[in-house]
PDB file of C-alpha atoms in Angstrom:
ATOM      1  CA  GLU J   1      -0.177  24.325  -6.508  1.00  0.00           C
ATOM      2  CA  ASP J   2       1.056  25.253  -3.037  1.00  0.00           C
ATOM      3  CA  GLN J   3       3.056  22.550  -1.269  1.00  0.00           C
ATOM      4  CA  VAL J   4       4.483  22.173   2.222  1.00  0.00           C
ATOM      5  CA  THR J   5       6.891  19.419   3.315  1.00  0.00           C
ATOM      6  CA  GLN J   6       7.979  18.982   6.885  1.00  0.00           C
ATOM      7  CA  SER J   7      10.973  16.976   8.119  1.00  0.00           C
ATOM      8  CA  PRO J   8      11.654  14.881   9.962  1.00  0.00           C
ATOM      9  CA  GLU J   9       8.323  13.122  10.463  1.00  0.00           C
ATOM     10  CA  ALA J  10       9.360  12.276  14.020  1.00  0.00           C
ATOM     11  CA  LEU J  11      12.097  13.473  16.303  1.00  0.00           C
ATOM     12  CA  ARG J  12      13.172  12.063  19.635  1.00  0.00           C
ATOM     13  CA  LEU J  13      15.264  14.305  21.894  1.00  0.00           C
ATOM     14  CA  GLN J  14      16.625  14.111  25.400  1.00  0.00           C
ATOM     15  CA  GLU J  15      15.627  16.901  27.720  1.00  0.00           C
ATOM     16  CA  GLY J  16      18.020  19.802  27.068  1.00  0.00           C
ATOM     17  CA  GLU J  17      19.100  18.574  23.634  1.00  0.00           C
ATOM     18  CA  SER J  18      18.473  21.408  21.183  1.00  0.00           C
ATOM     19  CA  SER J  19      17.397  20.751  17.597  1.00  0.00           C
ATOM     20  CA  SER J  20      15.510  22.168  14.626  1.00  0.00           C
ATOM     21  CA  LEU J  21      12.416  21.209  12.640  1.00  0.00           C
ATOM     22  CA  ASN J  22      12.247  21.987   8.936  1.00  0.00           C
ATOM     23  CA  CYS J  23       9.405  23.235   6.756  1.00  0.00           C
ATOM     24  CA  SER J  24      10.050  23.513   3.005  1.00  0.00           C
ATOM     25  CA  TYR J  25       7.458  25.244   0.900  1.00  0.00           C
ATOM     26  CA  THR J  26       6.489  26.309  -2.591  1.00  0.00           C
ATOM     27  CA  VAL J  27       3.799  28.898  -2.936  1.00  0.00           C
ATOM     28  CA  SER J  28       2.586  31.347  -5.552  1.00  0.00           C
ATOM     29  CA  GLY J  29       3.313  34.481  -3.557  1.00  0.00           C
ATOM     30  CA  LEU J  30       3.731  34.008   0.164  1.00  0.00           C
ATOM     31  CA  ARG J  31       1.348  35.998   2.331  1.00  0.00           C
ATOM     32  CA  GLY J  32       2.362  34.251   5.551  1.00  0.00           C
ATOM     33  CA  LEU J  33       3.931  31.125   7.005  1.00  0.00           C
ATOM     34  CA  PHE J  34       2.364  29.730  10.159  1.00  0.00           C
ATOM     35  CA  TRP J  35       3.551  27.388  12.894  1.00  0.00           C
ATOM     36  CA  TYR J  36       1.065  25.514  15.075  1.00  0.00           C
ATOM     37  CA  ARG J  37       1.463  23.126  17.982  1.00  0.00           C
ATOM     38  CA  GLN J  38      -0.912  20.169  18.332  1.00  0.00           C
ATOM     39  CA  ASP J  39      -1.227  18.037  21.428  1.00  0.00           C
ATOM     40  CA  PRO J  40      -2.755  14.540  21.191  1.00  0.00           C
ATOM     41  CA  GLY J  41      -6.553  14.662  20.963  1.00  0.00           C
ATOM     42  CA  LYS J  42      -6.675  18.418  20.614  1.00  0.00           C
ATOM     43  CA  GLY J  43      -6.912  21.040  17.889  1.00  0.00           C
ATOM     44  CA  PRO J  44      -3.880  22.931  16.547  1.00  0.00           C
ATOM     45  CA  GLU J  45      -2.798  25.877  18.688  1.00  0.00           C
ATOM     46  CA  PHE J  46      -1.305  28.928  16.908  1.00  0.00           C
ATOM     47  CA  LEU J  47       2.389  29.736  17.637  1.00  0.00           C
ATOM     48  CA  PHE J  48       3.829  32.106  15.075  1.00  0.00           C
ATOM     49  CA  THR J  49       3.279  33.895  11.777  1.00  0.00           C
ATOM     50  CA  LEU J  50       6.265  34.875   9.580  1.00  0.00           C
ATOM     51  CA  TYR J  51       5.757  37.208   6.642  1.00  0.00           C
ATOM     52  CA  SER J  52       9.086  37.809   4.904  1.00  0.00           C
ATOM     53  CA  ALA J  53      12.505  36.206   4.488  1.00  0.00           C
ATOM     54  CA  GLY J  54      14.856  37.038   7.324  1.00  0.00           C
ATOM     55  CA  GLU J  55      12.091  37.406   9.868  1.00  0.00           C
ATOM     56  CA  GLU J  56      12.427  35.656  13.222  1.00  0.00           C
ATOM     57  CA  LYS J  57       9.997  35.184  16.112  1.00  0.00           C
ATOM     58  CA  GLU J  58      10.555  33.707  19.571  1.00  0.00           C
ATOM     59  CA  LYS J  59       8.377  32.276  22.293  1.00  0.00           C
ATOM     60  CA  GLU J  60       9.942  30.685  25.333  1.00  0.00           C
ATOM     61  CA  ARG J  61      12.181  27.862  24.016  1.00  0.00           C
ATOM     62  CA  LEU J  62      10.928  28.165  20.428  1.00  0.00           C
ATOM     63  CA  LYS J  63      12.378  30.328  17.672  1.00  0.00           C
ATOM     64  CA  ALA J  64      10.982  30.393  14.122  1.00  0.00           C
ATOM     65  CA  THR J  65      12.928  31.666  11.165  1.00  0.00           C
ATOM     66  CA  LEU J  66      12.051  32.132   7.475  1.00  0.00           C
ATOM     67  CA  THR J  67      13.893  32.053   4.195  1.00  0.00           C
ATOM     68  CA  LYS J  68      12.501  32.242   0.663  1.00  0.00           C
ATOM     69  CA  LYS J  69      12.198  28.440   0.469  1.00  0.00           C
ATOM     70  CA  GLU J  70      11.948  27.122   4.032  1.00  0.00           C
ATOM     71  CA  SER J  71      11.283  27.822   7.639  1.00  0.00           C
ATOM     72  CA  PHE J  72      12.929  26.376  10.724  1.00  0.00           C
ATOM     73  CA  LEU J  73      11.532  25.913  14.179  1.00  0.00           C
ATOM     74  CA  HIS J  74      14.487  25.877  16.581  1.00  0.00           C
ATOM     75  CA  ILE J  75      13.906  24.305  19.994  1.00  0.00           C
ATOM     76  CA  THR J  76      16.470  25.307  22.611  1.00  0.00           C
ATOM     77  CA  ALA J  77      16.977  23.090  25.673  1.00  0.00           C
ATOM     78  CA  PRO J  78      13.592  21.344  25.265  1.00  0.00           C
ATOM     79  CA  LYS J  79      11.544  20.020  28.142  1.00  0.00           C
ATOM     80  CA  PRO J  80       9.185  17.048  28.189  1.00  0.00           C
ATOM     81  CA  GLU J  81       6.205  19.458  28.025  1.00  0.00           C
ATOM     82  CA  ASP J  82       7.402  20.560  24.584  1.00  0.00           C
ATOM     83  CA  SER J  83       6.397  17.115  23.289  1.00  0.00           C
ATOM     84  CA  ALA J  84       3.720  17.592  20.609  1.00  0.00           C
ATOM     85  CA  THR J  85       3.209  17.602  16.861  1.00  0.00           C
ATOM     86  CA  TYR J  86       4.354  20.837  15.198  1.00  0.00           C
ATOM     87  CA  LEU J  87       2.517  21.854  12.026  1.00  0.00           C
ATOM     88  CA  CYS J  88       3.633  24.282   9.358  1.00  0.00           C
ATOM     89  CA  ALA J  89       1.266  25.991   6.931  1.00  0.00           C
ATOM     90  CA  VAL J  90       1.441  28.608   4.193  1.00  0.00           C
ATOM     91  CA  GLN J  91      -1.022  31.182   2.990  1.00  0.00           C
ATOM     92  CA  ALA J  92      -0.836  32.576  -0.539  1.00  0.00           C
ATOM     93  CA  TYR J  93      -1.805  35.889  -1.927  1.00  0.00           C
ATOM     94  CA  GLY J  94      -4.120  36.323  -4.861  1.00  0.00           C
ATOM     95  CA  ASN J  95      -7.622  35.830  -6.191  1.00  0.00           C
ATOM     96  CA  ASN J  96      -7.375  32.099  -5.831  1.00  0.00           C
ATOM     97  CA  ASN J  97      -7.152  32.571  -2.069  1.00  0.00           C
ATOM     98  CA  ALA J  98     -10.068  34.864  -1.410  1.00  0.00           C
ATOM     99  CA  GLY J  99     -10.903  32.712   1.598  1.00  0.00           C
ATOM    100  CA  ASN J 100      -7.452  33.124   3.268  1.00  0.00           C
ATOM    101  CA  MET J 101      -6.927  29.382   3.036  1.00  0.00           C
ATOM    102  CA  LEU J 102      -3.949  27.565   4.544  1.00  0.00           C
ATOM    103  CA  THR J 103      -1.979  24.667   3.039  1.00  0.00           C
ATOM    104  CA  PHE J 104      -0.548  22.449   5.770  1.00  0.00           C
ATOM    105  CA  GLY J 105       2.426  20.123   5.885  1.00  0.00           C
ATOM    106  CA  GLY J 106       2.274  16.645   7.403  1.00  0.00           C
ATOM    107  CA  GLY J 107       3.739  17.724  10.733  1.00  0.00           C
ATOM    108  CA  THR J 108       6.735  16.722  12.862  1.00  0.00           C
ATOM    109  CA  ARG J 109       6.025  14.687  15.993  1.00  0.00           C
ATOM    110  CA  LEU J 110       8.448  15.766  18.702  1.00  0.00           C
ATOM    111  CA  MET J 111       9.105  13.587  21.717  1.00  0.00           C
ATOM    112  CA  VAL J 112      11.282  14.930  24.519  1.00  0.00           C
ATOM    113  CA  LYS J 113      12.400  12.398  27.130  1.00  0.00           C
ATOM    114  CA  PRO J 114      13.470  13.383  30.644  1.00  0.00           C
TER     115      PRO J 114
ATOM    116  CA  ASN B   1     -15.805  33.034  25.762  1.00  0.00           C
ATOM    117  CA  ALA B   2     -15.594  29.445  24.478  1.00  0.00           C
ATOM    118  CA  GLY B   3     -13.878  30.297  21.172  1.00  0.00           C
ATOM    119  CA  VAL B   4     -14.605  27.450  18.754  1.00  0.00           C
ATOM    120  CA  THR B   5     -16.676  24.461  19.828  1.00  0.00           C
ATOM    121  CA  GLN B   6     -17.500  21.262  17.939  1.00  0.00           C
ATOM    122  CA  THR B   7     -20.339  18.814  18.442  1.00  0.00           C
ATOM    123  CA  PRO B   8     -20.147  15.826  18.846  1.00  0.00           C
ATOM    124  CA  LYS B   9     -16.648  14.903  20.125  1.00  0.00           C
ATOM    125  CA  PHE B  10     -16.889  11.291  19.011  1.00  0.00           C
ATOM    126  CA  ARG B  11     -19.219   9.386  16.683  1.00  0.00           C
ATOM    127  CA  VAL B  12     -19.401   5.917  15.201  1.00  0.00           C
ATOM    128  CA  LEU B  13     -21.455   5.426  12.017  1.00  0.00           C
ATOM    129  CA  LYS B  14     -22.294   2.488   9.834  1.00  0.00           C
ATOM    130  CA  THR B  15     -21.649   2.725   6.077  1.00  0.00           C
ATOM    131  CA  GLY B  16     -24.471   4.576   4.390  1.00  0.00           C
ATOM    132  CA  GLN B  17     -25.687   6.441   7.471  1.00  0.00           C
ATOM    133  CA  SER B  18     -25.849  10.225   7.527  1.00  0.00           C
ATOM    134  CA  MET B  19     -24.840  12.756  10.115  1.00  0.00           C
ATOM    135  CA  THR B  20     -24.129  16.448  10.671  1.00  0.00           C
ATOM    136  CA  LEU B  21     -21.193  17.908  12.528  1.00  0.00           C
ATOM    137  CA  LEU B  22     -21.709  21.325  14.148  1.00  0.00           C
ATOM    138  CA  CYS B  23     -19.129  24.056  14.575  1.00  0.00           C
ATOM    139  CA  ALA B  24     -19.944  27.137  16.617  1.00  0.00           C
ATOM    140  CA  GLN B  25     -17.786  30.191  17.227  1.00  0.00           C
ATOM    141  CA  ASP B  26     -18.303  33.137  19.544  1.00  0.00           C
ATOM    142  CA  MET B  27     -15.476  35.220  18.109  1.00  0.00           C
ATOM    143  CA  ASN B  28     -17.664  37.045  15.530  1.00  0.00           C
ATOM    144  CA  HIS B  29     -15.311  35.930  12.749  1.00  0.00           C
ATOM    145  CA  GLU B  30     -16.277  36.060   9.092  1.00  0.00           C
ATOM    146  CA  TYR B  31     -14.391  33.025   7.807  1.00  0.00           C
ATOM    147  CA  MET B  32     -14.990  29.422   8.826  1.00  0.00           C
ATOM    148  CA  TYR B  33     -13.358  26.184   7.611  1.00  0.00           C
ATOM    149  CA  TRP B  34     -13.764  22.410   7.839  1.00  0.00           C
ATOM    150  CA  TYR B  35     -10.606  20.224   7.682  1.00  0.00           C
ATOM    151  CA  ARG B  36     -10.004  16.526   8.016  1.00  0.00           C
ATOM    152  CA  GLN B  37      -6.810  15.125   9.513  1.00  0.00           C
ATOM    153  CA  ASP B  38      -5.490  11.677   8.653  1.00  0.00           C
ATOM    154  CA  PRO B  39      -2.257  10.065   9.835  1.00  0.00           C
ATOM    155  CA  GLY B  40       0.708  11.322   7.836  1.00  0.00           C
ATOM    156  CA  MET B  41      -1.392  13.591   5.647  1.00  0.00           C
ATOM    157  CA  GLY B  42      -1.691  16.715   7.731  1.00  0.00           C
ATOM    158  CA  LEU B  43      -4.815  18.855   7.601  1.00  0.00           C
ATOM    159  CA  ARG B  44      -6.761  18.980   4.333  1.00  0.00           C
ATOM    160  CA  LEU B  45      -9.448  21.581   3.649  1.00  0.00           C
ATOM    161  CA  ILE B  46     -12.895  20.172   2.884  1.00  0.00           C
ATOM    162  CA  HIS B  47     -15.086  23.300   2.524  1.00  0.00           C
ATOM    163  CA  TYR B  48     -14.966  26.844   3.728  1.00  0.00           C
ATOM    164  CA  SER B  49     -17.152  29.935   4.072  1.00  0.00           C
ATOM    165  CA  VAL B  50     -16.279  33.641   3.768  1.00  0.00           C
ATOM    166  CA  GLY B  51     -19.561  34.783   5.255  1.00  0.00           C
ATOM    167  CA  GLU B  52     -23.114  33.953   6.221  1.00  0.00           C
ATOM    168  CA  GLY B  53     -24.951  32.262   3.400  1.00  0.00           C
ATOM    169  CA  THR B  54     -21.792  31.537   1.362  1.00  0.00           C
ATOM    170  CA  THR B  55     -19.769  28.326   1.005  1.00  0.00           C
ATOM    171  CA  ALA B  56     -16.975  27.099  -1.291  1.00  0.00           C
ATOM    172  CA  LYS B  57     -15.118  23.850  -1.991  1.00  0.00           C
ATOM    173  CA  GLY B  58     -11.712  23.123  -0.653  1.00  0.00           C
ATOM    174  CA  GLU B  59      -9.159  20.433  -1.539  1.00  0.00           C
ATOM    175  CA  VAL B  60     -11.259  17.312  -0.664  1.00  0.00           C
ATOM    176  CA  PRO B  61     -14.998  18.225  -0.928  1.00  0.00           C
ATOM    177  CA  ASP B  62     -16.433  14.986  -2.391  1.00  0.00           C
ATOM    178  CA  GLY B  63     -18.936  13.222  -0.137  1.00  0.00           C
ATOM    179  CA  TYR B  64     -19.505  16.273   2.080  1.00  0.00           C
ATOM    180  CA  ASN B  65     -21.916  19.184   2.094  1.00  0.00           C
ATOM    181  CA  VAL B  66     -21.893  22.331   4.242  1.00  0.00           C
ATOM    182  CA  SER B  67     -24.191  25.162   5.245  1.00  0.00           C
ATOM    183  CA  ARG B  68     -23.658  28.546   6.922  1.00  0.00           C
ATOM    184  CA  LEU B  69     -27.115  29.840   7.732  1.00  0.00           C
ATOM    185  CA  LYS B  70     -25.901  31.873  10.709  1.00  0.00           C
ATOM    186  CA  LYS B  71     -22.568  33.697  11.034  1.00  0.00           C
ATOM    187  CA  GLN B  72     -21.595  31.809  14.159  1.00  0.00           C
ATOM    188  CA  ASN B  73     -22.400  28.282  12.914  1.00  0.00           C
ATOM    189  CA  PHE B  74     -20.892  26.099  10.171  1.00  0.00           C
ATOM    190  CA  LEU B  75     -22.373  22.642   9.571  1.00  0.00           C
ATOM    191  CA  LEU B  76     -20.664  19.734   7.844  1.00  0.00           C
ATOM    192  CA  GLY B  77     -22.906  16.991   6.502  1.00  0.00           C
ATOM    193  CA  LEU B  78     -22.202  13.464   5.385  1.00  0.00           C
ATOM    194  CA  GLU B  79     -25.194  12.157   3.381  1.00  0.00           C
ATOM    195  CA  SER B  80     -23.982   8.559   3.002  1.00  0.00           C
ATOM    196  CA  ALA B  81     -20.957   7.796   5.111  1.00  0.00           C
ATOM    197  CA  ALA B  82     -18.133   5.649   3.747  1.00  0.00           C
ATOM    198  CA  PRO B  83     -15.228   3.998   5.592  1.00  0.00           C
ATOM    199  CA  SER B  84     -12.861   6.390   3.743  1.00  0.00           C
ATOM    200  CA  GLN B  85     -14.468   9.212   5.746  1.00  0.00           C
ATOM    201  CA  THR B  86     -13.111   7.834   8.997  1.00  0.00           C
ATOM    202  CA  SER B  87     -10.992  10.695  10.226  1.00  0.00           C
ATOM    203  CA  VAL B  88     -10.669  13.498  12.754  1.00  0.00           C
ATOM    204  CA  TYR B  89     -12.549  16.605  11.679  1.00  0.00           C
ATOM    205  CA  PHE B  90     -11.521  20.080  12.742  1.00  0.00           C
ATOM    206  CA  CYS B  91     -13.336  23.377  12.380  1.00  0.00           C
ATOM    207  CA  ALA B  92     -11.400  26.647  12.257  1.00  0.00           C
ATOM    208  CA  THR B  93     -12.287  30.321  12.025  1.00  0.00           C
ATOM    209  CA  THR B  94     -10.603  33.630  11.367  1.00  0.00           C
ATOM    210  CA  GLY B  95     -11.556  37.222  10.882  1.00  0.00           C
ATOM    211  CA  PHE B  96     -10.681  40.149   8.632  1.00  0.00           C
ATOM    212  CA  SER B  97      -8.141  41.481  11.098  1.00  0.00           C
ATOM    213  CA  TYR B  98      -6.343  38.151  11.491  1.00  0.00           C
ATOM    214  CA  ASN B  99      -4.241  35.924   9.273  1.00  0.00           C
ATOM    215  CA  GLU B 100      -3.993  32.946  11.604  1.00  0.00           C
ATOM    216  CA  GLN B 101      -6.851  30.473  12.027  1.00  0.00           C
ATOM    217  CA  PHE B 102      -8.243  29.375  15.368  1.00  0.00           C
ATOM    218  CA  PHE B 103      -9.181  25.722  15.704  1.00  0.00           C
ATOM    219  CA  GLY B 104     -11.811  23.763  17.576  1.00  0.00           C
ATOM    220  CA  PRO B 105     -11.095  20.620  19.608  1.00  0.00           C
ATOM    221  CA  GLY B 106     -12.045  18.202  16.840  1.00  0.00           C
ATOM    222  CA  THR B 107     -14.576  15.405  16.196  1.00  0.00           C
ATOM    223  CA  ARG B 108     -13.332  11.818  15.869  1.00  0.00           C
ATOM    224  CA  LEU B 109     -15.534   9.946  13.381  1.00  0.00           C
ATOM    225  CA  THR B 110     -15.373   6.246  12.668  1.00  0.00           C
ATOM    226  CA  VAL B 111     -17.328   4.728   9.818  1.00  0.00           C
ATOM    227  CA  LEU B 112     -17.693   0.956   9.982  1.00  0.00           C
TER     228      LEU B 112
END
């Protein structure tokens, strides 16, 4: 069974204080690891897909990295508008995933104070 | 181009009542999904569809039914609502040329 664990559950930062969010996963053959951002009262918004260990992707102040067991979302010099819940999900290969399903973690709620 | 829309946005039901949630997408995607999101539990898959006329069970299908009569619509039904079905429901979609899923704005359902 695929599992995704995110830590910490909540993270409070001061504006400009860099940090990282962790996503640990177990999956029977990783097809892709996904990061989403979710603002209160809204649906998840796609950020990144990572496919293989060692891969990195960047978008503004966010940088996602991937190893064989975990992914990190690094936030450099965050601003208050980066406050949101960040969700990690994995997608497995194989016949059991003919529907391209995702398994989500519980999310990390990030709060950036000015 | 609205992407993924969900109707209604909010709903309050009494225990035992029934209702249908509608998801519509204008992205011409083959796959559609229904999730529920509860505090601390992330998104859990209820049912999904890989094409018009087909549906399959996800992780938490009990108490729900779905139908995909048209490619652009995916309906989620609750035949006899229970307080345990109080949640926020999200629809998502993706196509053959994508891996990521695209989400709707959600429906907040309260069952009293």
